JSON list of N, CA and C in Angstrom, two decimals:
[
{"chain": "A", "resi": 1, "resn": "MET", "atom": "N", "xyz": [125.75, 121.67, 131.10]},
{"chain": "A", "resi": 1, "resn": "MET", "atom": "CA", "xyz": [124.55, 120.99, 131.57]},
{"chain": "A", "resi": 1, "resn": "MET", "atom": "C", "xyz": [124.91, 120.20, 132.82]},
{"chain": "A", "resi": 2, "resn": "ALA", "atom": "N", "xyz": [123.96, 119.51, 133.38]},
{"chain": "A", "resi": 2, "resn": "ALA", "atom": "CA", "xyz": [124.12, 118.82, 134.65]},
{"chain": "A", "resi": 2, "resn": "ALA", "atom": "C", "xyz": [124.37, 117.32, 134.46]},
{"chain": "A", "resi": 3, "resn": "ASP", "atom": "N", "xyz": [124.67, 116.66, 135.56]},
{"chain": "A", "resi": 3, "resn": "ASP", "atom": "CA", "xyz": [124.91, 115.22, 135.54]},
{"chain": "A", "resi": 3, "resn": "ASP", "atom": "C", "xyz": [123.60, 114.45, 135.47]},
{"chain": "A", "resi": 4, "resn": "ALA", "atom": "N", "xyz": [123.69, 113.18, 135.09]},
{"chain": "A", "resi": 4, "resn": "ALA", "atom": "CA", "xyz": [122.52, 112.31, 135.01]},
{"chain": "A", "resi": 4, "resn": "ALA", "atom": "C", "xyz": [121.83, 112.25, 136.37]},
{"chain": "A", "resi": 5, "resn": "GLY", "atom": "N", "xyz": [120.50, 112.32, 136.35]},
{"chain": "A", "resi": 5, "resn": "GLY", "atom": "CA", "xyz": [119.70, 112.29, 137.57]},
{"chain": "A", "resi": 5, "resn": "GLY", "atom": "C", "xyz": [119.35, 113.66, 138.11]},
{"chain": "A", "resi": 6, "resn": "ALA", "atom": "N", "xyz": [120.01, 114.70, 137.63]},
{"chain": "A", "resi": 6, "resn": "ALA", "atom": "CA", "xyz": [119.77, 116.05, 138.14]},
{"chain": "A", "resi": 6, "resn": "ALA", "atom": "C", "xyz": [118.46, 116.62, 137.62]},
{"chain": "A", "resi": 7, "resn": "GLN", "atom": "N", "xyz": [117.77, 117.36, 138.49]},
{"chain": "A", "resi": 7, "resn": "GLN", "atom": "CA", "xyz": [116.58, 118.12, 138.11]},
{"chain": "A", "resi": 7, "resn": "GLN", "atom": "C", "xyz": [117.05, 119.56, 137.93]},
{"chain": "A", "resi": 8, "resn": "VAL", "atom": "N", "xyz": [116.82, 120.14, 136.75]},
{"chain": "A", "resi": 8, "resn": "VAL", "atom": "CA", "xyz": [117.32, 121.48, 136.45]},
{"chain": "A", "resi": 8, "resn": "VAL", "atom": "C", "xyz": [116.24, 122.34, 135.81]},
{"chain": "A", "resi": 9, "resn": "ARG", "atom": "N", "xyz": [116.46, 123.65, 135.84]},
{"chain": "A", "resi": 9, "resn": "ARG", "atom": "CA", "xyz": [115.59, 124.62, 135.16]},
{"chain": "A", "resi": 9, "resn": "ARG", "atom": "C", "xyz": [116.42, 125.32, 134.10]},
{"chain": "A", "resi": 10, "resn": "ILE", "atom": "N", "xyz": [115.87, 125.46, 132.91]},
{"chain": "A", "resi": 10, "resn": "ILE", "atom": "CA", "xyz": [116.54, 126.17, 131.82]},
{"chain": "A", "resi": 10, "resn": "ILE", "atom": "C", "xyz": [116.46, 127.66, 132.10]},
{"chain": "A", "resi": 11, "resn": "VAL", "atom": "N", "xyz": [117.62, 128.33, 132.15]},
{"chain": "A", "resi": 11, "resn": "VAL", "atom": "CA", "xyz": [117.66, 129.76, 132.46]},
{"chain": "A", "resi": 11, "resn": "VAL", "atom": "C", "xyz": [118.08, 130.61, 131.27]},
{"chain": "A", "resi": 12, "resn": "ALA", "atom": "N", "xyz": [118.72, 130.03, 130.27]},
{"chain": "A", "resi": 12, "resn": "ALA", "atom": "CA", "xyz": [119.13, 130.79, 129.09]},
{"chain": "A", "resi": 12, "resn": "ALA", "atom": "C", "xyz": [119.46, 129.84, 127.95]},
{"chain": "A", "resi": 13, "resn": "LEU", "atom": "N", "xyz": [119.26, 130.34, 126.73]},
{"chain": "A", "resi": 13, "resn": "LEU", "atom": "CA", "xyz": [119.64, 129.62, 125.52]},
{"chain": "A", "resi": 13, "resn": "LEU", "atom": "C", "xyz": [120.62, 130.50, 124.78]},
{"chain": "A", "resi": 14, "resn": "ARG", "atom": "N", "xyz": [121.81, 130.01, 124.50]},
{"chain": "A", "resi": 14, "resn": "ARG", "atom": "CA", "xyz": [122.89, 130.81, 123.91]},
{"chain": "A", "resi": 14, "resn": "ARG", "atom": "C", "xyz": [123.19, 130.42, 122.47]},
{"chain": "A", "resi": 15, "resn": "GLY", "atom": "N", "xyz": [122.16, 130.13, 121.69]},
{"chain": "A", "resi": 15, "resn": "GLY", "atom": "CA", "xyz": [122.43, 129.64, 120.34]},
{"chain": "A", "resi": 15, "resn": "GLY", "atom": "C", "xyz": [121.77, 130.41, 119.23]},
{"chain": "A", "resi": 16, "resn": "GLY", "atom": "N", "xyz": [121.14, 131.52, 119.50]},
{"chain": "A", "resi": 16, "resn": "GLY", "atom": "CA", "xyz": [120.50, 132.29, 118.45]},
{"chain": "A", "resi": 16, "resn": "GLY", "atom": "C", "xyz": [119.07, 131.84, 118.20]},
{"chain": "A", "resi": 17, "resn": "ALA", "atom": "N", "xyz": [118.48, 132.44, 117.16]},
{"chain": "A", "resi": 17, "resn": "ALA", "atom": "CA", "xyz": [117.07, 132.23, 116.85]},
{"chain": "A", "resi": 17, "resn": "ALA", "atom": "C", "xyz": [116.75, 130.78, 116.49]},
{"chain": "A", "resi": 18, "resn": "GLY", "atom": "N", "xyz": [117.65, 130.12, 115.77]},
{"chain": "A", "resi": 18, "resn": "GLY", "atom": "CA", "xyz": [117.41, 128.74, 115.38]},
{"chain": "A", "resi": 18, "resn": "GLY", "atom": "C", "xyz": [117.30, 127.81, 116.57]},
{"chain": "A", "resi": 19, "resn": "LEU", "atom": "N", "xyz": [118.21, 127.95, 117.52]},
{"chain": "A", "resi": 19, "resn": "LEU", "atom": "CA", "xyz": [118.16, 127.12, 118.73]},
{"chain": "A", "resi": 19, "resn": "LEU", "atom": "C", "xyz": [116.91, 127.45, 119.54]},
{"chain": "A", "resi": 20, "resn": "ASP", "atom": "N", "xyz": [116.62, 128.74, 119.70]},
{"chain": "A", "resi": 20, "resn": "ASP", "atom": "CA", "xyz": [115.42, 129.14, 120.44]},
{"chain": "A", "resi": 20, "resn": "ASP", "atom": "C", "xyz": [114.17, 128.49, 119.85]},
{"chain": "A", "resi": 21, "resn": "ARG", "atom": "N", "xyz": [114.04, 128.54, 118.55]},
{"chain": "A", "resi": 21, "resn": "ARG", "atom": "CA", "xyz": [112.86, 127.99, 117.87]},
{"chain": "A", "resi": 21, "resn": "ARG", "atom": "C", "xyz": [112.79, 126.48, 118.07]},
{"chain": "A", "resi": 22, "resn": "ARG", "atom": "N", "xyz": [113.89, 125.80, 117.87]},
{"chain": "A", "resi": 22, "resn": "ARG", "atom": "CA", "xyz": [113.91, 124.34, 118.00]},
{"chain": "A", "resi": 22, "resn": "ARG", "atom": "C", "xyz": [113.59, 123.91, 119.43]},
{"chain": "A", "resi": 23, "resn": "MET", "atom": "N", "xyz": [114.19, 124.56, 120.40]},
{"chain": "A", "resi": 23, "resn": "MET", "atom": "CA", "xyz": [113.94, 124.21, 121.80]},
{"chain": "A", "resi": 23, "resn": "MET", "atom": "C", "xyz": [112.49, 124.50, 122.18]},
{"chain": "A", "resi": 24, "resn": "THR", "atom": "N", "xyz": [111.95, 125.62, 121.72]},
{"chain": "A", "resi": 24, "resn": "THR", "atom": "CA", "xyz": [110.56, 125.96, 122.01]},
{"chain": "A", "resi": 24, "resn": "THR", "atom": "C", "xyz": [109.61, 124.94, 121.41]},
{"chain": "A", "resi": 25, "resn": "GLU", "atom": "N", "xyz": [109.91, 124.48, 120.20]},
{"chain": "A", "resi": 25, "resn": "GLU", "atom": "CA", "xyz": [109.08, 123.45, 119.56]},
{"chain": "A", "resi": 25, "resn": "GLU", "atom": "C", "xyz": [109.06, 122.16, 120.39]},
{"chain": "A", "resi": 26, "resn": "MET", "atom": "N", "xyz": [110.14, 121.88, 121.10]},
{"chain": "A", "resi": 26, "resn": "MET", "atom": "CA", "xyz": [110.21, 120.68, 121.94]},
{"chain": "A", "resi": 26, "resn": "MET", "atom": "C", "xyz": [109.65, 120.94, 123.35]},
{"chain": "A", "resi": 27, "resn": "GLY", "atom": "N", "xyz": [109.27, 122.19, 123.64]},
{"chain": "A", "resi": 27, "resn": "GLY", "atom": "CA", "xyz": [108.78, 122.53, 124.97]},
{"chain": "A", "resi": 27, "resn": "GLY", "atom": "C", "xyz": [109.90, 122.76, 125.97]},
{"chain": "A", "resi": 28, "resn": "LEU", "atom": "N", "xyz": [111.11, 122.94, 125.47]},
{"chain": "A", "resi": 28, "resn": "LEU", "atom": "CA", "xyz": [112.27, 123.15, 126.34]},
{"chain": "A", "resi": 28, "resn": "LEU", "atom": "C", "xyz": [112.68, 124.62, 126.30]},
{"chain": "A", "resi": 29, "resn": "ASN", "atom": "N", "xyz": [111.76, 125.47, 126.72]},
{"chain": "A", "resi": 29, "resn": "ASN", "atom": "CA", "xyz": [112.00, 126.91, 126.69]},
{"chain": "A", "resi": 29, "resn": "ASN", "atom": "C", "xyz": [112.53, 127.39, 128.04]},
{"chain": "A", "resi": 30, "resn": "ILE", "atom": "N", "xyz": [112.90, 128.65, 128.11]},
{"chain": "A", "resi": 30, "resn": "ILE", "atom": "CA", "xyz": [113.40, 129.23, 129.36]},
{"chain": "A", "resi": 30, "resn": "ILE", "atom": "C", "xyz": [112.34, 129.09, 130.44]},
{"chain": "A", "resi": 31, "resn": "GLY", "atom": "N", "xyz": [112.75, 128.61, 131.59]},
{"chain": "A", "resi": 31, "resn": "GLY", "atom": "CA", "xyz": [111.85, 128.38, 132.71]},
{"chain": "A", "resi": 31, "resn": "GLY", "atom": "C", "xyz": [111.40, 126.93, 132.84]},
{"chain": "A", "resi": 32, "resn": "ALA", "atom": "N", "xyz": [111.59, 126.14, 131.79]},
{"chain": "A", "resi": 32, "resn": "ALA", "atom": "CA", "xyz": [111.17, 124.73, 131.83]},
{"chain": "A", "resi": 32, "resn": "ALA", "atom": "C", "xyz": [112.05, 123.94, 132.80]},
{"chain": "A", "resi": 33, "resn": "GLN", "atom": "N", "xyz": [111.42, 123.03, 133.54]},
{"chain": "A", "resi": 33, "resn": "GLN", "atom": "CA", "xyz": [112.16, 122.13, 134.41]},
{"chain": "A", "resi": 33, "resn": "GLN", "atom": "C", "xyz": [112.28, 120.79, 133.72]},
{"chain": "A", "resi": 34, "resn": "VAL", "atom": "N", "xyz": [113.48, 120.24, 133.72]},
{"chain": "A", "resi": 34, "resn": "VAL", "atom": "CA", "xyz": [113.74, 118.95, 133.08]},
{"chain": "A", "resi": 34, "resn": "VAL", "atom": "C", "xyz": [114.61, 118.10, 134.00]},
{"chain": "A", "resi": 35, "resn": "ARG", "atom": "N", "xyz": [114.55, 116.79, 133.79]},
{"chain": "A", "resi": 35, "resn": "ARG", "atom": "CA", "xyz": [115.44, 115.86, 134.49]},
{"chain": "A", "resi": 35, "resn": "ARG", "atom": "C", "xyz": [116.42, 115.32, 133.47]},
{"chain": "A", "resi": 36, "resn": "VAL", "atom": "N", "xyz": [117.69, 115.33, 133.82]},
{"chain": "A", "resi": 36, "resn": "VAL", "atom": "CA", "xyz": [118.72, 114.76, 132.95]},
{"chain": "A", "resi": 36, "resn": "VAL", "atom": "C", "xyz": [118.72, 113.25, 133.18]},
{"chain": "A", "resi": 37, "resn": "LEU", "atom": "N", "xyz": [118.38, 112.49, 132.13]},
{"chain": "A", "resi": 37, "resn": "LEU", "atom": "CA", "xyz": [118.32, 111.04, 132.25]},
{"chain": "A", "resi": 37, "resn": "LEU", "atom": "C", "xyz": [119.64, 110.37, 131.94]},
{"chain": "A", "resi": 38, "resn": "GLN", "atom": "N", "xyz": [120.33, 110.91, 130.95]},
{"chain": "A", "resi": 38, "resn": "GLN", "atom": "CA", "xyz": [121.57, 110.26, 130.50]},
{"chain": "A", "resi": 38, "resn": "GLN", "atom": "C", "xyz": [122.51, 111.31, 129.94]},
{"chain": "A", "resi": 39, "resn": "ARG", "atom": "N", "xyz": [123.78, 111.12, 130.22]},
{"chain": "A", "resi": 39, "resn": "ARG", "atom": "CA", "xyz": [124.81, 112.01, 129.68]},
{"chain": "A", "resi": 39, "resn": "ARG", "atom": "C", "xyz": [125.91, 111.14, 129.11]},
{"chain": "A", "resi": 40, "resn": "GLN", "atom": "N", "xyz": [126.12, 111.24, 127.80]},
{"chain": "A", "resi": 40, "resn": "GLN", "atom": "CA", "xyz": [127.16, 110.46, 127.13]},
{"chain": "A", "resi": 40, "resn": "GLN", "atom": "C", "xyz": [127.95, 111.39, 126.23]},
{"chain": "A", "resi": 41, "resn": "GLY", "atom": "N", "xyz": [129.24, 111.43, 126.42]},
{"chain": "A", "resi": 41, "resn": "GLY", "atom": "CA", "xyz": [130.05, 112.35, 125.64]},
{"chain": "A", "resi": 41, "resn": "GLY", "atom": "C", "xyz": [129.55, 113.76, 125.90]},
{"chain": "A", "resi": 42, "resn": "GLY", "atom": "N", "xyz": [129.21, 114.48, 124.85]},
{"chain": "A", "resi": 42, "resn": "GLY", "atom": "CA", "xyz": [128.67, 115.82, 125.01]},
{"chain": "A", "resi": 42, "resn": "GLY", "atom": "C", "xyz": [127.16, 115.86, 124.95]},
{"chain": "A", "resi": 43, "resn": "GLY", "atom": "N", "xyz": [126.53, 114.76, 124.54]},
{"chain": "A", "resi": 43, "resn": "GLY", "atom": "CA", "xyz": [125.08, 114.73, 124.37]},
{"chain": "A", "resi": 43, "resn": "GLY", "atom": "C", "xyz": [124.33, 114.36, 125.64]},
{"chain": "A", "resi": 44, "resn": "LEU", "atom": "N", "xyz": [123.03, 114.65, 125.61]},
{"chain": "A", "resi": 44, "resn": "LEU", "atom": "CA", "xyz": [122.18, 114.40, 126.76]},
{"chain": "A", "resi": 44, "resn": "LEU", "atom": "C", "xyz": [120.84, 113.81, 126.33]},
{"chain": "A", "resi": 45, "resn": "VAL", "atom": "N", "xyz": [120.23, 113.08, 127.23]},
{"chain": "A", "resi": 45, "resn": "VAL", "atom": "CA", "xyz": [118.82, 112.73, 127.10]},
{"chain": "A", "resi": 45, "resn": "VAL", "atom": "C", "xyz": [118.14, 113.35, 128.31]},
{"chain": "A", "resi": 46, "resn": "VAL", "atom": "N", "xyz": [117.13, 114.18, 128.06]},
{"chain": "A", "resi": 46, "resn": "VAL", "atom": "CA", "xyz": [116.41, 114.85, 129.14]},
{"chain": "A", "resi": 46, "resn": "VAL", "atom": "C", "xyz": [114.94, 114.48, 129.07]},
{"chain": "A", "resi": 47, "resn": "MET", "atom": "N", "xyz": [114.25, 114.64, 130.20]},
{"chain": "A", "resi": 47, "resn": "MET", "atom": "CA", "xyz": [112.83, 114.32, 130.28]},
{"chain": "A", "resi": 47, "resn": "MET", "atom": "C", "xyz": [112.08, 115.53, 130.82]},
{"chain": "A", "resi": 48, "resn": "ARG", "atom": "N", "xyz": [110.99, 115.86, 130.15]},
{"chain": "A", "resi": 48, "resn": "ARG", "atom": "CA", "xyz": [110.07, 116.89, 130.63]},
{"chain": "A", "resi": 48, "resn": "ARG", "atom": "C", "xyz": [108.69, 116.29, 130.59]},
{"chain": "A", "resi": 49, "resn": "GLY", "atom": "N", "xyz": [108.05, 116.18, 131.73]},
{"chain": "A", "resi": 49, "resn": "GLY", "atom": "CA", "xyz": [106.77, 115.48, 131.79]},
{"chain": "A", "resi": 49, "resn": "GLY", "atom": "C", "xyz": [106.99, 114.02, 131.43]},
{"chain": "A", "resi": 50, "resn": "GLU", "atom": "N", "xyz": [106.23, 113.54, 130.45]},
{"chain": "A", "resi": 50, "resn": "GLU", "atom": "CA", "xyz": [106.38, 112.16, 130.00]},
{"chain": "A", "resi": 50, "resn": "GLU", "atom": "C", "xyz": [107.22, 112.05, 128.72]},
{"chain": "A", "resi": 51, "resn": "SER", "atom": "N", "xyz": [107.73, 113.17, 128.24]},
{"chain": "A", "resi": 51, "resn": "SER", "atom": "CA", "xyz": [108.48, 113.20, 126.98]},
{"chain": "A", "resi": 51, "resn": "SER", "atom": "C", "xyz": [109.98, 113.20, 127.23]},
{"chain": "A", "resi": 52, "resn": "ARG", "atom": "N", "xyz": [110.68, 112.46, 126.37]},
{"chain": "A", "resi": 52, "resn": "ARG", "atom": "CA", "xyz": [112.15, 112.41, 126.42]},
{"chain": "A", "resi": 52, "resn": "ARG", "atom": "C", "xyz": [112.71, 113.05, 125.16]},
{"chain": "A", "resi": 53, "resn": "PHE", "atom": "N", "xyz": [113.82, 113.76, 125.32]},
{"chain": "A", "resi": 53, "resn": "PHE", "atom": "CA", "xyz": [114.44, 114.46, 124.20]},
{"chain": "A", "resi": 53, "resn": "PHE", "atom": "C", "xyz": [115.94, 114.21, 124.23]},
{"chain": "A", "resi": 54, "resn": "ALA", "atom": "N", "xyz": [116.51, 113.94, 123.07]},
{"chain": "A", "resi": 54, "resn": "ALA", "atom": "CA", "xyz": [117.95, 113.79, 122.94]},
{"chain": "A", "resi": 54, "resn": "ALA", "atom": "C", "xyz": [118.52, 115.10, 122.41]},
{"chain": "A", "resi": 55, "resn": "LEU", "atom": "N", "xyz": [119.54, 115.60, 123.06]},
{"chain": "A", "resi": 55, "resn": "LEU", "atom": "CA", "xyz": [120.22, 116.83, 122.64]},
{"chain": "A", "resi": 55, "resn": "LEU", "atom": "C", "xyz": [121.66, 116.47, 122.31]},
{"chain": "A", "resi": 56, "resn": "GLY", "atom": "N", "xyz": [122.09, 116.82, 121.12]},
{"chain": "A", "resi": 56, "resn": "GLY", "atom": "CA", "xyz": [123.48, 116.61, 120.74]},
{"chain": "A", "resi": 56, "resn": "GLY", "atom": "C", "xyz": [124.39, 117.53, 121.54]},
{"chain": "A", "resi": 57, "resn": "GLY", "atom": "N", "xyz": [125.67, 117.24, 121.52]},
{"chain": "A", "resi": 57, "resn": "GLY", "atom": "CA", "xyz": [126.62, 118.01, 122.29]},
{"chain": "A", "resi": 57, "resn": "GLY", "atom": "C", "xyz": [126.62, 119.49, 121.97]},
{"chain": "A", "resi": 58, "resn": "GLY", "atom": "N", "xyz": [126.54, 119.84, 120.69]},
{"chain": "A", "resi": 58, "resn": "GLY", "atom": "CA", "xyz": [126.54, 121.25, 120.30]},
{"chain": "A", "resi": 58, "resn": "GLY", "atom": "C", "xyz": [125.35, 122.00, 120.87]},
{"chain": "A", "resi": 59, "resn": "MET", "atom": "N", "xyz": [124.19, 121.36, 120.84]},
{"chain": "A", "resi": 59, "resn": "MET", "atom": "CA", "xyz": [122.98, 121.99, 121.37]},
{"chain": "A", "resi": 59, "resn": "MET", "atom": "C", "xyz": [123.04, 122.03, 122.90]},
{"chain": "A", "resi": 60, "resn": "ALA", "atom": "N", "xyz": [123.44, 120.95, 123.51]},
{"chain": "A", "resi": 60, "resn": "ALA", "atom": "CA", "xyz": [123.46, 120.86, 124.98]},
{"chain": "A", "resi": 60, "resn": "ALA", "atom": "C", "xyz": [124.38, 121.91, 125.59]},
{"chain": "A", "resi": 61, "resn": "HIS", "atom": "N", "xyz": [125.49, 122.20, 124.95]},
{"chain": "A", "resi": 61, "resn": "HIS", "atom": "CA", "xyz": [126.43, 123.18, 125.50]},
{"chain": "A", "resi": 61, "resn": "HIS", "atom": "C", "xyz": [125.93, 124.62, 125.40]},
{"chain": "A", "resi": 62, "resn": "ARG", "atom": "N", "xyz": [124.86, 124.83, 124.66]},
{"chain": "A", "resi": 62, "resn": "ARG", "atom": "CA", "xyz": [124.29, 126.18, 124.52]},
{"chain": "A", "resi": 62, "resn": "ARG", "atom": "C", "xyz": [123.09, 126.41, 125.43]},
{"chain": "A", "resi": 63, "resn": "VAL", "atom": "N", "xyz": [122.75, 125.41, 126.23]},
{"chain": "A", "resi": 63, "resn": "VAL", "atom": "CA", "xyz": [121.62, 125.51, 127.15]},
{"chain": "A", "resi": 63, "resn": "VAL", "atom": "C", "xyz": [122.16, 125.73, 128.56]},
{"chain": "A", "resi": 64, "resn": "MET", "atom": "N", "xyz": [121.84, 126.88, 129.15]},
{"chain": "A", "resi": 64, "resn": "MET", "atom": "CA", "xyz": [122.29, 127.21, 130.50]},
{"chain": "A", "resi": 64, "resn": "MET", "atom": "C", "xyz": [121.20, 126.82, 131.49]},
{"chain": "A", "resi": 65, "resn": "VAL", "atom": "N", "xyz": [121.59, 126.13, 132.56]},
{"chain": "A", "resi": 65, "resn": "VAL", "atom": "CA", "xyz": [120.61, 125.65, 133.54]},
{"chain": "A", "resi": 65, "resn": "VAL", "atom": "C", "xyz": [121.06, 125.97, 134.96]},
{"chain": "A", "resi": 66, "resn": "THR", "atom": "N", "xyz": [120.11, 125.84, 135.87]},
{"chain": "A", "resi": 66, "resn": "THR", "atom": "CA", "xyz": [120.39, 125.93, 137.30]},
{"chain": "A", "resi": 66, "resn": "THR", "atom": "C", "xyz": [119.75, 124.73, 137.98]},
{"chain": "A", "resi": 67, "resn": "GLN", "atom": "N", "xyz": [120.38, 124.25, 139.02]},
{"chain": "A", "resi": 67, "resn": "GLN", "atom": "CA", "xyz": [119.87, 123.10, 139.77]},
{"chain": "A", "resi": 67, "resn": "GLN", "atom": "C", "xyz": [118.57, 123.50, 140.48]},
{"chain": "A", "resi": 68, "resn": "VAL", "atom": "N", "xyz": [117.60, 122.59, 140.50]},
{"chain": "A", "resi": 68, "resn": "VAL", "atom": "CA", "xyz": [116.32, 122.85, 141.19]},
{"chain": "A", "resi": 68, "resn": "VAL", "atom": "C", "xyz": [116.35, 122.17, 142.53]}
]
């Protein structure tokens, strides 16, 4: 994932059906643009629109992004 403050687009999810479903439920699907608000250890806090989401390290490492 990217550093705090970065604006990124999700390009792939590498965690199987469970991760795909969970991310889609949060609106963090492929093509979504998010801003990385905080990065601590392996975990992240990201923002999409007005919503903030915390991703644990295991989940964050399975989300492939590109800088916008």
